[in-house]
Amino acid sequence: MKVVMIGAGYVGLVTGACFSEFGFDVTCVDVDETKIRALEKGEIPIYEPGLDDLVASNCKAGRLHFSTSLADAVPAADLVFIAVGTPSRRGDGYADLRYVYAAAEQVALNLSGYTTVVTKSTVPVGTGKEVARIVAKHAPAHAEWDVVSNPEFLREGAAIEDFMRPDRVVIGAESDRAREQMRQLYRPLSLREVPMVFTEIVTAELIKYAANAFLATKITFINEIADLCEKTGANVQHVAKGIGLDGRIGSKFLHPGPGYGGSCFPKDTLALAYSARQHGTPLRIVESVIDINDRRKLAMADRVIDAMGGLSVVRGKKVAVLGLTFKPGTDDMRESPALAIVPALMAAGIEARVFDPQGMSNAKAEIGVGPYYASSAYDALDGADCLAIVTEWNEFRALQLDRVKSLMNAPVMVDMRNIYVPEEMRAAGFTYYGIGRGYTGQSILTGQAEAAE
Ligand code: NAD
Ligand code: UDX
């Protein structure tokens, strides 16, 4: 079978490369010529572990191709996937569907024979119907087609593993022909006993949003429990373990931190909440999660300011911020907590010295001038009055503490990912603040009092 993947981004490039690894002939099409030219030369435009080898081997085998032309790629395709961006719309937070609809129109104009048109982008309930309407309007009379929804659940940083070993594959299809094509495409996974959930298009669309909103809620729940742990002296990591061992709760996504970020949870919770309001059934839990998460990012800046002695004394002091991406294993800065934390610190008059192993170039584009962009963790630490760990990259887990201490002006650490052990850090001479197990101080930006462990 021939597959066309529209959008060679984090999802399109990974899923396209994985389908070619299954043995299918895949063409990734993108409007971004620079991206396609780079891919043709063997350069991978994003950082995703293992993707370079996967792309190289499948290109070499002649199964993976790149193009900027849908007119060239679509007519021969059996399946066309739409994997373009669906960012938040300015103003109301609903998904901006213009790229999806533009792609659907371009696909329709080039259809020939029978083609399954699959939406892989995360799209609100009802989008499939609109895609079908657009295709019907623009497709040539001789073309036959079906529209399918096949949302993607991969995580950045673990994208290939997530795609190759997913918990499930969700397929919204409403004709036997389309269902059969999707079955054939995912046969390599069903042979491995990956569950396949076949349902209607609207349900598949809602499954994706419900999954992301539930996971965002789980993270927000443990973040609030972490705050309570700080007031009561309880240890959030033990609470997470103690509740996570209950099979009905599960241990994953119970790591407290500076609030969830990324290209999915923030925008998808907003779009779901908007969509629910439009349908007259507001999702109050999701609305609260969005609000709590936004405040949490700013509250993290408070913690750093507190750790440095409070708002009245921080002007002119230096903070080393380690980790800028929204999670490790990616260069993606979209909605990263660092984008709220670093500007808030600078607004308080603190000099920010920032470093990230993969996110520096995207961080410069997002944050711009202001921080000192360091060449390494140790360069960032030079003369710092506080170390703030925002993202838990492996290389920050085993910093040489003696070297850190000798470089810093004051050995103060705010560890937003709990990657160090409080007792060990105190024994090493650090004033250490973790999450849910040891923060003491007065919140400034949120105006809430925080209490000691
Ligand atoms: P991305 O911004 O990395 O990539 C989108 C690509 O689509 C860009 O390269 C852009 O140039 C291209 N594009 C836009 N319009 C086009 C058109 N008409 N024709 C061809 N190419 C076009 O986005 P992403 O992170 O890959 O996300 C894509 C979709 O997948 C979104 O709906 C997102 O919510 C969803 N999703 C993302 C993730 C993730 O981890 N990033 C996970 C699951 C689902
Ligand atoms: C997410 C979903 O997990 C994935 O299924 C979907 O397809 C895309 O969105 P991703 O955004 O790549 O994936 O990363 P994820 O690992 O889910 O982390 C999202 C955010 O939540 C990060 O900022 C991360 O640091 C945070 N997080 C995650 C926590 O704070 N605690 C946790 O326990 C887990």
XYZ file of C-alpha atoms and ligand atoms in Angstrom:
531
model
C 0.000 0.000 0.000
C 1.093 3.543 -0.710
C 0.785 6.082 2.095
C 1.026 9.870 1.928
C 1.666 11.756 5.169
C 0.801 15.459 5.026
C 2.870 17.434 7.547
C 6.415 16.310 8.291
C 6.431 17.557 11.899
C 6.814 15.718 15.217
C 3.863 13.437 14.420
C 3.928 13.206 10.625
C 7.631 12.489 10.315
C 7.640 9.891 13.083
C 4.486 8.081 11.951
C 5.519 8.294 8.295
C 8.917 6.801 9.088
C 7.288 4.088 11.233
C 4.795 3.113 8.497
C 7.747 2.823 6.077
C 9.493 0.646 8.658
C 6.436 -1.663 8.461
C 7.277 -2.023 4.744
C 4.795 0.428 3.206
C 5.797 2.994 0.597
C 5.488 6.389 2.320
C 5.804 9.941 1.012
C 5.924 12.738 3.590
C 4.669 15.999 2.102
C 5.159 19.393 3.718
C 4.572 22.977 2.594
C 7.820 23.953 4.318
C 10.374 23.660 1.507
C 13.348 24.127 3.835
C 12.194 21.166 5.896
C 11.722 18.938 2.849
C 15.073 19.942 1.305
C 16.788 19.166 4.637
C 15.055 15.772 4.869
C 16.074 14.954 1.288
C 19.684 15.587 2.335
C 19.283 13.276 5.318
C 19.011 16.085 7.895
C 16.309 15.691 10.553
C 14.698 19.061 11.364
C 13.640 18.076 14.910
C 15.331 16.310 17.814
C 13.656 12.969 18.486
C 15.787 10.055 19.715
C 16.270 7.317 17.083
C 14.490 9.199 14.316
C 17.643 9.902 12.291
C 18.506 6.194 11.977
C 14.903 5.210 11.234
C 14.608 7.815 8.472
C 18.031 6.999 7.009
C 17.454 3.247 6.821
C 14.008 3.553 5.243
C 15.171 6.156 2.718
C 18.032 3.826 1.803
C 15.578 0.953 1.373
C 13.606 3.169 -1.044
C 10.428 3.105 1.038
C 10.466 6.648 2.440
C 10.314 9.754 0.245
C 9.834 13.494 0.753
C 8.004 16.010 -1.382
C 6.408 19.437 -1.353
C 3.847 18.436 -3.958
C 0.515 16.846 -3.061
C -0.332 16.821 -6.779
C 2.581 14.417 -7.341
C 1.995 12.224 -4.297
C -1.776 11.929 -3.743
C -3.110 10.349 -6.974
C -1.234 7.060 -6.453
C -1.908 6.880 -2.700
C -4.149 4.310 -1.029
C -4.157 6.234 2.238
C -3.551 9.943 2.802
C -2.920 11.088 6.373
C -3.433 14.662 7.495
C -0.911 15.338 10.294
C -0.658 19.125 10.176
C -0.678 21.423 13.215
C -3.881 22.345 15.072
C -2.626 25.139 17.353
C -4.819 27.130 19.721
C -6.822 29.806 17.994
C -6.050 33.320 19.205
C -8.688 34.645 21.597
C -10.812 31.657 22.520
C -8.314 28.762 22.625
C -10.323 26.584 20.217
C -8.302 24.537 17.734
C -7.262 26.468 14.647
C -8.354 24.087 11.896
C -7.287 26.101 8.881
C -4.270 23.865 8.112
C -6.408 20.719 8.321
C -9.055 22.149 6.009
C -6.468 23.512 3.562
C -4.812 20.086 3.421
C -8.210 18.368 2.957
C -8.997 20.618 0.003
C -5.604 19.983 -1.622
C -6.021 16.236 -1.127
C -9.519 16.293 -2.611
C -8.403 18.091 -5.766
C -5.824 15.355 -6.421
C -7.824 12.225 -5.587
C -7.855 9.403 -8.088
C -9.296 5.892 -7.679
C -10.213 4.850 -4.104
C -8.417 6.645 -1.256
C -8.834 6.628 2.504
C -8.357 10.157 3.860
C -7.266 9.878 7.486
C -7.144 12.693 10.038
C -4.225 12.086 12.386
C -4.050 15.649 13.691
C -5.832 16.170 17.016
C -9.145 17.757 15.995
C -12.353 18.657 17.851
C -15.465 16.535 17.577
C -17.192 17.245 14.306
C -14.054 18.020 12.295
C -14.267 14.696 10.434
C -17.690 15.688 9.129
C -16.320 18.984 7.881
C -13.341 17.241 6.257
C -15.794 14.916 4.476
C -17.798 17.924 3.305
C -14.673 19.624 1.943
C -13.506 16.478 0.162
C -16.965 15.924 -1.338
C -16.988 19.505 -2.608
C -13.556 19.400 -4.277
C -12.981 15.772 -5.311
C -13.249 14.872 -9.003
C -16.441 12.979 -9.884
C -14.539 9.754 -10.711
C -12.781 9.595 -7.291
C -13.933 7.311 -4.490
C -12.966 8.021 -0.924
C -13.732 7.612 2.756
C -12.821 9.813 5.689
C -11.330 8.206 8.812
C -10.147 9.493 12.201
C -6.983 7.929 13.616
C -5.724 10.095 16.494
C -2.126 9.755 17.609
C -1.040 9.129 21.205
C 2.766 9.212 20.915
C 4.825 11.318 23.319
C 7.747 13.422 22.178
C 11.078 12.026 23.298
C 9.693 8.471 23.191
C 7.791 8.839 19.937
C 9.104 5.825 18.010
C 8.691 3.421 20.917
C 5.205 4.830 21.599
C 4.214 4.388 17.960
C 5.658 0.899 17.650
C 4.293 -0.306 21.016
C 1.168 1.729 21.693
C -1.334 0.882 24.428
C -3.982 0.920 21.692
C -4.781 2.169 18.212
C -8.030 4.134 17.844
C -9.789 4.151 14.485
C -12.990 6.016 13.697
C -14.273 4.641 10.398
C -17.731 4.347 8.956
C -17.346 2.037 5.946
C -16.133 -1.564 5.686
C -13.699 -0.587 2.960
C -12.005 2.062 5.087
C -11.941 -0.192 8.159
C -10.284 -2.931 6.077
C -7.593 -0.554 4.777
C -6.833 0.616 8.303
C -6.706 -3.007 9.495
C -4.146 -3.807 6.768
C -2.067 -0.759 7.617
C -1.893 -1.586 11.329
C -1.536 -5.359 10.821
C 2.082 -5.318 12.044
C 0.806 -3.940 15.368
C -2.287 -6.156 15.665
C -0.001 -9.163 15.083
C 1.742 -8.002 18.261
C -1.641 -8.002 20.007
C -1.929 -4.228 20.246
C -5.637 -3.554 20.957
C -7.506 -1.881 18.073
C -10.499 0.246 19.037
C -12.861 0.624 16.059
C -15.565 3.224 16.518
C -17.346 6.123 14.794
C -15.413 9.205 13.716
C -16.853 11.554 16.385
C -16.041 9.073 19.133
C -12.457 8.633 17.938
C -12.064 12.411 17.919
C -13.371 12.672 21.470
C -11.227 9.767 22.752
C -8.101 11.759 21.916
C -9.217 14.878 23.799
C -10.594 12.902 26.739
C -7.281 11.012 27.077
C -5.190 14.189 27.068
C -7.558 15.988 29.460
C -7.532 13.025 31.844
C -3.718 12.863 31.879
C -3.475 16.641 32.374
C -5.930 16.266 35.278
C -3.854 13.484 36.820
C -0.718 15.651 36.735
C -2.597 18.653 38.129
C -4.062 16.509 40.898
C -0.644 15.334 42.072
C 0.694 18.903 41.803
C -2.023 20.094 44.183
C -1.393 17.150 46.496
C 2.294 18.178 46.445
C 1.278 21.639 47.675
C -0.688 20.022 50.489
C 2.291 17.809 51.324
C 4.382 20.934 51.803
C 1.854 22.303 54.280
C 1.523 19.069 56.205
C 5.028 17.619 56.075
C 3.962 14.626 53.965
C 6.126 13.341 51.127
C 4.421 13.554 47.722
C 6.600 10.867 46.186
C 5.437 8.407 48.793
C 1.843 9.542 48.299
C 2.207 8.992 44.528
C 3.634 5.550 45.122
C 1.014 4.713 47.714
C -1.905 5.652 45.483
C -0.309 4.558 42.197
C 0.014 0.964 43.359
C -3.766 0.821 43.363
C -4.392 -0.676 39.923
C -7.455 1.524 39.494
C -5.255 4.637 39.752
C -1.971 3.505 38.177
C 1.508 4.839 38.852
C 2.092 6.773 35.622
C 1.716 10.532 35.272
C 1.907 11.115 39.011
C 5.193 13.046 38.992
C 4.695 16.514 40.458
C 6.504 19.343 38.735
C 6.278 22.907 37.449
C 3.021 22.224 35.565
C 2.455 20.401 32.315
C 3.566 22.003 29.051
C 4.091 20.864 25.488
C 2.344 21.066 22.180
C -0.633 18.960 23.269
C -1.967 19.126 26.845
C -2.264 22.931 27.066
C -3.895 23.417 23.681
C -6.034 20.286 23.780
C -7.499 21.018 27.223
C -8.362 24.539 26.015
C -9.987 23.231 22.825
C -11.948 20.562 24.701
C -13.194 23.051 27.290
C -14.268 25.461 24.540
C -15.978 22.724 22.582
C -17.855 21.504 25.685
C -19.037 25.048 26.457
C -20.265 25.398 22.878
C -22.295 22.230 23.313
C -23.780 23.528 26.574
C -22.028 20.912 28.736
C -19.094 22.742 30.356
C -16.307 20.495 31.667
C -15.656 22.146 35.006
C -12.858 19.790 35.977
C -10.957 20.548 32.778
C -11.548 24.307 33.186
C -10.052 24.131 36.693
C -7.093 22.090 35.500
C -6.256 24.727 32.883
C -6.448 27.520 35.440
C -4.444 25.684 38.117
C -1.733 24.738 35.637
C -1.340 28.311 34.369
C -0.965 29.615 37.936
C 1.462 26.860 38.827
C 4.025 27.939 36.261
C 4.144 31.420 37.795
C 4.174 29.988 41.320
C 7.418 28.227 40.338
C 9.042 31.603 39.698
C 7.871 32.608 43.186
C 9.702 29.655 44.648
C 12.952 30.692 43.033
C 12.528 34.277 44.186
C 11.781 33.066 47.730
C 14.783 30.756 47.685
C 16.946 33.744 46.724
C 15.756 35.766 49.712
C 12.533 37.363 48.481
C 11.467 39.992 45.988
C 13.035 42.871 47.888
C 16.588 41.518 47.598
C 16.776 39.596 44.285
C 17.390 42.467 41.891
C 20.811 42.000 40.280
C 21.225 38.434 41.547
C 21.863 35.564 39.159
C 19.902 32.359 38.657
C 21.079 29.352 36.638
C 18.068 27.773 34.912
C 18.785 24.225 33.788
C 16.305 22.769 31.327
C 14.092 24.864 29.071
C 12.140 22.368 26.968
C 8.756 21.196 28.310
C 10.224 17.763 29.004
C 13.512 15.961 28.355
C 14.260 14.175 25.079
C 12.930 16.902 22.820
C 13.909 20.310 21.453
C 10.267 21.417 21.647
C 9.650 24.593 23.670
C 5.914 24.867 23.014
C 4.104 25.922 26.238
C 7.133 24.968 28.302
C 6.940 26.070 31.957
C 10.311 27.780 31.336
C 8.523 30.258 29.055
C 6.575 31.531 32.078
C 9.316 31.086 34.680
C 12.306 32.744 32.957
C 10.495 35.994 31.998
C 8.959 36.206 35.517
C 12.432 35.919 37.067
C 13.820 38.555 34.729
C 10.846 40.815 35.522
C 11.880 40.583 39.177
C 15.297 41.960 38.197
C 17.125 38.624 38.317
C 19.782 37.844 35.731
C 18.848 34.500 34.126
C 21.652 32.228 32.909
C 19.913 29.450 30.979
C 20.971 26.141 29.456
C 19.231 23.231 27.728
C 20.893 20.275 25.967
C 18.629 20.416 22.870
C 16.316 23.391 23.230
C 18.677 26.368 22.972
C 17.832 27.378 19.448
C 14.048 27.140 19.954
C 14.436 28.865 23.345
C 16.266 31.791 21.752
C 13.443 32.103 19.210
C 10.760 32.018 21.938
C 12.372 33.991 24.774
C 14.580 36.284 22.698
C 17.169 38.613 24.142
C 17.355 38.924 27.912
C 18.778 35.740 29.391
C 22.413 34.722 29.072
C 22.368 31.582 26.873
C 25.065 29.436 28.452
C 27.200 26.858 26.627
C 26.837 24.197 29.341
C 25.244 23.575 32.733
C 28.473 24.636 34.433
C 28.731 27.801 32.360
C 25.178 28.690 33.514
C 26.162 28.053 37.134
C 29.131 30.409 37.100
C 28.471 33.059 39.773
C 24.837 31.984 40.271
C 22.980 32.717 43.494
C 20.499 29.920 42.836
C 20.167 26.859 40.624
C 16.672 26.136 39.285
C 16.160 22.764 37.611
C 13.116 23.117 35.363
C 13.485 20.078 33.079
C 14.805 16.695 34.194
C 17.366 16.008 31.459
C 19.557 13.033 32.406
C 22.696 15.133 32.289
C 21.351 17.238 35.187
C 20.783 14.186 37.390
C 24.437 13.709 38.270
C 25.947 17.181 38.397
C 29.363 17.281 40.075
C 28.156 18.874 43.282
C 31.582 20.065 44.448
C 32.114 21.805 41.127
C 28.596 23.249 41.236
C 29.195 24.604 44.724
C 32.541 26.129 43.874
C 31.090 27.846 40.787
C 28.030 29.234 42.541
C 27.911 32.384 44.582
C 25.494 30.643 46.983
C 24.645 26.906 47.017
C 20.865 27.169 46.697
C 18.874 24.711 44.585
C 15.213 24.705 43.527
C 14.622 21.271 42.052
C 11.256 21.423 40.250
C 11.468 17.782 39.168
C 12.616 16.162 42.433
C 15.680 14.608 40.783
C 17.844 15.059 43.883
C 17.419 13.634 47.388
C 16.831 16.438 49.939
C 18.904 14.849 52.722
C 21.852 14.227 50.370
C 21.742 17.761 49.079
C 21.638 19.213 52.572
C 24.539 16.959 53.565
C 26.444 18.288 50.517
C 25.957 21.823 51.875
C 23.090 22.984 49.675
C 19.982 24.842 50.695
C 17.608 22.594 48.811
C 13.953 23.004 47.811
C 12.070 20.231 46.055
C 8.407 19.805 45.164
C 6.041 18.415 47.758
C 8.799 17.573 50.181
C 10.523 20.561 51.569
C 9.552 23.973 50.258
C 9.304 26.781 52.775
C 8.384 30.304 51.884
C 5.900 32.991 50.946
C 4.441 32.993 47.462
C 4.705 36.373 45.759
C 3.167 36.176 42.313
C 0.132 34.125 43.337
C -0.281 35.835 46.687
C -0.748 32.545 48.499
C 1.129 31.598 51.623
C 3.147 28.402 51.328
C 4.170 26.596 54.465
C 7.068 24.523 55.625
C 7.468 20.785 55.283
P 4.266 20.325 13.800
O 4.008 21.780 13.871
O 5.529 19.762 14.319
O 4.144 19.845 12.279
C 3.104 20.220 11.422
C 3.661 20.284 10.008
O 2.583 20.453 9.075
C 4.615 21.458 9.775
O 5.854 20.977 9.279
C 3.880 22.310 8.703
O 4.766 22.945 7.808
C 3.050 21.262 8.011
N 1.891 21.765 7.255
C 0.975 22.699 7.630
N 0.046 22.841 6.656
C 0.366 21.991 5.664
C -0.218 21.661 4.400
N -1.343 22.249 3.954
N 0.389 20.740 3.610
C 1.524 20.136 4.039
N 2.129 20.398 5.233
C 1.545 21.302 6.039
O 3.010 19.652 14.520
P 2.978 18.255 15.329
O 3.503 18.448 16.697
O 3.519 17.183 14.456
O 1.391 18.064 15.478
C 0.585 17.691 14.370
C -0.776 17.273 14.903
O -0.629 16.078 15.692
C -1.456 18.280 15.832
O -2.845 18.238 15.623
C -1.118 17.777 17.220
O -2.083 18.161 18.163
C -1.166 16.281 17.005
N -0.352 15.507 17.954
C 0.891 15.948 18.299
C 1.672 15.185 19.172
C 3.050 15.651 19.598
O 3.601 15.052 20.510
N 3.621 16.658 18.973
C 1.191 13.974 19.665
C -0.086 13.546 19.264
C -0.851 14.329 18.401
C 1.361 14.129 25.449
C 0.622 12.798 25.653
O 1.257 12.052 26.700
C 0.610 12.004 24.367
O -0.161 10.814 24.546
C -0.018 12.862 23.283
O -0.007 12.159 22.064
C 0.735 14.180 23.135
O 0.751 14.858 24.403
P 3.889 14.926 25.280
O 3.301 16.297 25.309
O 4.899 14.597 24.238
O 2.715 13.839 25.145
O 4.592 14.662 26.697
P 4.172 14.024 28.089
O 5.186 13.025 28.435
O 2.768 13.579 28.123
O 4.356 15.270 29.064
C 3.538 16.429 28.952
C 3.845 17.392 30.068
O 3.421 16.867 31.320
C 5.342 17.698 30.233
O 5.502 19.064 30.501
C 5.754 16.849 31.408
O 6.849 17.370 32.111
C 4.488 16.891 32.252
N 4.363 15.747 33.154
C 4.176 14.493 32.657
C 4.402 15.954 34.518
O 4.576 17.079 34.997
N 4.249 14.864 35.349
C 4.047 13.603 34.882
O 3.911 12.674 35.715
C 4.018 13.411 33.490
